[in-house]
Amino acid sequence: MTQKRIFINNDNKAKFVCPSCEETIVMDVSKYKDINKAVAIEHFCKCGHYSKVLLERRKFQRSQINIPGIYTLNEGNKKIRGAMTVKDLSRAGLKFELDVERDIRAGDRMFAEFHLTDVIVKKEVFIRKISGRTVGSEFCSRDTESETDRTYDRAITRYILHTELAWL
């Protein structure tokens, strides 16, 4: 079973919902916001139910997925295309696994293309982290004025919500 995640809002508060009685409480979790590792909090509800949750400090919810895609790299005068597998996705970026190791570094840019339920997402990404063939990236643009970016953002949000609901 996947451990429940709750998000810290801009006021450093988190909303706990008891899975048993659905009682909701909001707690100040500011003392945990700067810790650089996973933080699990035990929650004891007044109904007597005990649960453990992970505090999520990311700006956007991230969903574990496993969908195929294509990447495109510009190496000098040539473009290199290859297969990838998207491992997780958020409105801000994605983590994916390349088909083979490539000579890329944090700070490089490349294009990622993958198919969600109703949209083919084609976005330039900024490489944040690399470990072997696994690449952590951030979308280069999230332009609210761009109809294309708004379409991608809506599609990603719908996909993440659908994926999360499937786990319930």
mmCIF file of C-alpha atoms in Angstrom:
data_model
loop_
_atom_site.group_PDB
_atom_site.id
_atom_site.type_symbol
_atom_site.label_atom_id
_atom_site.label_comp_id
_atom_site.label_asym_id
_atom_site.label_seq_id
_atom_site.Cartn_x
_atom_site.Cartn_y
_atom_site.Cartn_z
ATOM 1 C CA MET A 1 0.000 0.000 0.000
ATOM 2 C CA THR A 2 1.260 3.470 -0.861
ATOM 3 C CA GLN A 3 1.694 5.780 2.103
ATOM 4 C CA LYS A 4 -0.693 8.761 2.060
ATOM 5 C CA ARG A 5 0.941 12.088 1.228
ATOM 6 C CA ILE A 6 -0.256 15.477 2.358
ATOM 7 C CA PHE A 7 0.933 18.802 1.041
ATOM 8 C CA ILE A 8 2.238 21.812 2.928
ATOM 9 C CA ASN A 9 0.463 24.973 1.782
ATOM 10 C CA ASN A 10 1.955 28.476 1.474
ATOM 11 C CA ASP A 11 1.127 29.171 5.140
ATOM 12 C CA ASN A 12 3.160 26.105 6.264
ATOM 13 C CA LYS A 13 0.008 24.251 7.231
ATOM 14 C CA ALA A 14 -1.126 20.770 6.280
ATOM 15 C CA LYS A 15 -4.612 19.285 6.253
ATOM 16 C CA PHE A 16 -4.965 15.847 7.858
ATOM 17 C CA VAL A 17 -8.065 13.824 7.014
ATOM 18 C CA CYS A 18 -8.773 10.754 9.127
ATOM 19 C CA PRO A 19 -9.316 7.770 6.802
ATOM 20 C CA SER A 20 -11.713 6.267 9.334
ATOM 21 C CA CYS A 21 -14.118 9.066 10.324
ATOM 22 C CA GLU A 22 -13.052 11.721 7.747
ATOM 23 C CA GLU A 23 -12.535 14.320 10.492
ATOM 24 C CA THR A 24 -10.299 17.094 9.134
ATOM 25 C CA ILE A 25 -7.781 19.113 11.093
ATOM 26 C CA VAL A 26 -5.258 21.697 9.924
ATOM 27 C CA MET A 27 -1.891 21.750 11.667
ATOM 28 C CA ASP A 28 1.088 24.089 11.541
ATOM 29 C CA VAL A 29 3.980 22.018 10.152
ATOM 30 C CA SER A 30 6.500 24.833 9.675
ATOM 31 C CA LYS A 31 9.068 23.034 11.855
ATOM 32 C CA TYR A 32 9.309 20.322 9.144
ATOM 33 C CA LYS A 33 9.459 22.452 5.984
ATOM 34 C CA ASP A 34 13.249 22.818 5.770
ATOM 35 C CA ILE A 35 14.179 19.191 6.518
ATOM 36 C CA ASN A 36 15.905 17.686 3.462
ATOM 37 C CA LYS A 37 14.519 14.165 3.769
ATOM 38 C CA ALA A 38 11.135 12.476 3.847
ATOM 39 C CA VAL A 39 9.124 13.411 6.917
ATOM 40 C CA ALA A 40 6.522 10.963 8.194
ATOM 41 C CA ILE A 41 4.075 12.256 10.776
ATOM 42 C CA GLU A 42 1.880 10.167 13.022
ATOM 43 C CA HIS A 43 -1.681 11.376 13.268
ATOM 44 C CA PHE A 44 -3.956 10.336 16.113
ATOM 45 C CA CYS A 45 -7.595 11.195 15.514
ATOM 46 C CA LYS A 46 -10.062 11.793 18.317
ATOM 47 C CA CYS A 47 -12.047 8.783 16.968
ATOM 48 C CA GLY A 48 -9.087 6.626 18.029
ATOM 49 C CA HIS A 49 -7.720 5.905 14.549
ATOM 50 C CA TYR A 50 -3.961 6.098 14.043
ATOM 51 C CA SER A 51 -2.354 6.821 10.677
ATOM 52 C CA LYS A 52 1.025 7.802 9.339
ATOM 53 C CA VAL A 53 1.386 10.320 6.496
ATOM 54 C CA LEU A 54 4.272 11.748 4.495
ATOM 55 C CA LEU A 55 4.626 15.513 4.293
ATOM 56 C CA GLU A 56 5.067 16.600 0.712
ATOM 57 C CA ARG A 57 7.001 19.823 0.279
ATOM 58 C CA ARG A 58 6.820 19.933 -3.505
ATOM 59 C CA LYS A 59 4.956 22.764 -5.131
ATOM 60 C CA PHE A 60 2.843 20.376 -7.230
ATOM 61 C CA GLN A 61 1.573 16.897 -6.610
ATOM 62 C CA ARG A 62 3.677 14.197 -8.264
ATOM 63 C CA SER A 63 2.255 10.914 -9.520
ATOM 64 C CA GLN A 64 4.138 7.641 -10.043
ATOM 65 C CA ILE A 65 3.450 6.390 -13.569
ATOM 66 C CA ASN A 66 5.013 4.155 -16.191
ATOM 67 C CA ILE A 67 4.298 5.401 -19.717
ATOM 68 C CA PRO A 68 6.442 5.339 -22.868
ATOM 69 C CA GLY A 69 7.743 8.465 -24.537
ATOM 70 C CA ILE A 70 10.352 9.865 -26.886
ATOM 71 C CA TYR A 71 13.195 12.261 -26.143
ATOM 72 C CA THR A 72 15.119 14.459 -28.559
ATOM 73 C CA LEU A 73 18.625 15.758 -27.858
ATOM 74 C CA ASN A 74 20.560 18.289 -29.884
ATOM 75 C CA GLU A 75 24.189 17.165 -30.077
ATOM 76 C CA GLY A 76 26.118 19.595 -32.209
ATOM 77 C CA ASN A 77 24.564 19.659 -35.677
ATOM 78 C CA LYS A 78 22.490 16.513 -35.237
ATOM 79 C CA LYS A 79 19.350 15.533 -33.379
ATOM 80 C CA ILE A 80 19.302 12.288 -31.451
ATOM 81 C CA ARG A 81 15.948 10.656 -30.720
ATOM 82 C CA GLY A 82 15.387 7.752 -28.417
ATOM 83 C CA ALA A 83 12.853 5.916 -26.323
ATOM 84 C CA MET A 84 12.160 6.789 -22.707
ATOM 85 C CA THR A 85 9.782 5.737 -19.962
ATOM 86 C CA VAL A 86 8.126 8.456 -17.852
ATOM 87 C CA LYS A 87 8.377 7.310 -14.225
ATOM 88 C CA ASP A 88 6.687 10.214 -12.472
ATOM 89 C CA LEU A 89 4.920 13.373 -13.492
ATOM 90 C CA SER A 90 3.852 16.686 -11.992
ATOM 91 C CA ARG A 91 2.679 20.002 -13.407
ATOM 92 C CA ALA A 92 6.251 21.273 -12.999
ATOM 93 C CA GLY A 93 8.231 18.412 -14.532
ATOM 94 C CA LEU A 94 8.888 14.724 -14.877
ATOM 95 C CA LYS A 95 11.306 11.948 -14.075
ATOM 96 C CA PHE A 96 12.066 9.527 -16.876
ATOM 97 C CA GLU A 97 14.375 6.695 -17.797
ATOM 98 C CA LEU A 98 16.310 6.825 -21.069
ATOM 99 C CA ASP A 99 16.612 3.779 -23.336
ATOM 100 C CA VAL A 100 20.422 4.028 -23.105
ATOM 101 C CA GLU A 101 22.845 6.218 -21.167
ATOM 102 C CA ARG A 102 23.577 9.498 -22.925
ATOM 103 C CA ASP A 103 26.182 12.189 -22.470
ATOM 104 C CA ILE A 104 23.910 14.726 -20.793
ATOM 105 C CA ARG A 105 24.415 16.778 -17.659
ATOM 106 C CA ALA A 106 22.380 18.765 -15.188
ATOM 107 C CA GLY A 107 21.648 22.109 -16.832
ATOM 108 C CA ASP A 108 21.197 20.646 -20.329
ATOM 109 C CA ARG A 109 17.916 20.931 -22.206
ATOM 110 C CA MET A 110 16.092 18.358 -24.269
ATOM 111 C CA PHE A 111 12.613 17.696 -25.610
ATOM 112 C CA ALA A 112 10.284 15.122 -24.069
ATOM 113 C CA GLU A 113 7.194 13.754 -25.785
ATOM 114 C CA PHE A 114 4.659 11.403 -24.211
ATOM 115 C CA HIS A 115 1.019 10.517 -24.636
ATOM 116 C CA LEU A 116 -1.510 11.070 -21.865
ATOM 117 C CA THR A 117 -5.143 10.009 -22.113
ATOM 118 C CA ASP A 118 -6.237 12.659 -24.594
ATOM 119 C CA VAL A 119 -3.139 14.750 -25.376
ATOM 120 C CA ILE A 120 0.351 14.215 -26.729
ATOM 121 C CA VAL A 121 2.578 16.392 -24.544
ATOM 122 C CA LYS A 122 5.661 17.831 -26.294
ATOM 123 C CA LYS A 123 7.718 19.992 -23.959
ATOM 124 C CA GLU A 124 11.262 21.230 -23.611
ATOM 125 C CA VAL A 125 12.718 20.183 -20.268
ATOM 126 C CA PHE A 126 15.620 21.443 -18.173
ATOM 127 C CA ILE A 127 17.692 18.600 -16.709
ATOM 128 C CA ARG A 128 17.952 18.909 -12.924
ATOM 129 C CA LYS A 129 19.411 15.558 -11.893
ATOM 130 C CA ILE A 130 20.862 12.463 -13.582
ATOM 131 C CA SER A 131 21.590 9.047 -12.132
ATOM 132 C CA GLY A 132 22.597 6.536 -14.785
ATOM 133 C CA ARG A 133 19.706 6.465 -17.240
ATOM 134 C CA THR A 134 17.255 8.135 -14.828
ATOM 135 C CA VAL A 135 16.689 11.843 -15.459
ATOM 136 C CA GLY A 136 14.885 14.348 -13.229
ATOM 137 C CA SER A 137 13.673 17.359 -15.181
ATOM 138 C CA GLU A 138 11.626 20.522 -14.987
ATOM 139 C CA PHE A 139 9.472 21.916 -17.769
ATOM 140 C CA CYS A 140 11.209 24.928 -19.331
ATOM 141 C CA SER A 141 8.013 26.916 -19.731
ATOM 142 C CA ARG A 142 4.664 27.053 -18.028
ATOM 143 C CA ASP A 143 3.287 30.060 -19.839
ATOM 144 C CA THR A 144 -0.265 30.829 -18.702
ATOM 145 C CA GLU A 145 -0.752 32.954 -21.833
ATOM 146 C CA SER A 146 0.082 30.043 -24.152
ATOM 147 C CA GLU A 147 -2.934 27.930 -25.160
ATOM 148 C CA THR A 148 -0.590 24.969 -25.752
ATOM 149 C CA ASP A 149 0.920 25.205 -22.246
ATOM 150 C CA ARG A 150 -2.558 25.585 -20.703
ATOM 151 C CA THR A 151 -3.726 22.486 -22.631
ATOM 152 C CA TYR A 152 -0.718 20.483 -21.415
ATOM 153 C CA ASP A 153 -1.180 21.719 -17.849
ATOM 154 C CA ARG A 154 -4.870 20.714 -17.837
ATOM 155 C CA ALA A 155 -4.064 17.297 -19.346
ATOM 156 C CA ILE A 156 -1.300 16.637 -16.805
ATOM 157 C CA THR A 157 -3.525 17.745 -13.913
ATOM 158 C CA ARG A 158 -6.396 15.494 -15.094
ATOM 159 C CA TYR A 159 -4.009 12.562 -15.551
ATOM 160 C CA ILE A 160 -2.484 12.981 -12.079
ATOM 161 C CA LEU A 161 -5.905 13.263 -10.443
ATOM 162 C CA HIS A 162 -7.142 10.195 -12.317
ATOM 163 C CA THR A 163 -4.005 8.234 -11.355
ATOM 164 C CA GLU A 164 -4.331 9.234 -7.694
ATOM 165 C CA LEU A 165 -8.039 8.315 -7.613
ATOM 166 C CA ALA A 166 -7.219 4.897 -9.062
ATOM 167 C CA TRP A 167 -5.067 4.187 -5.967
ATOM 168 C CA LEU A 168 -7.965 4.822 -3.596
#
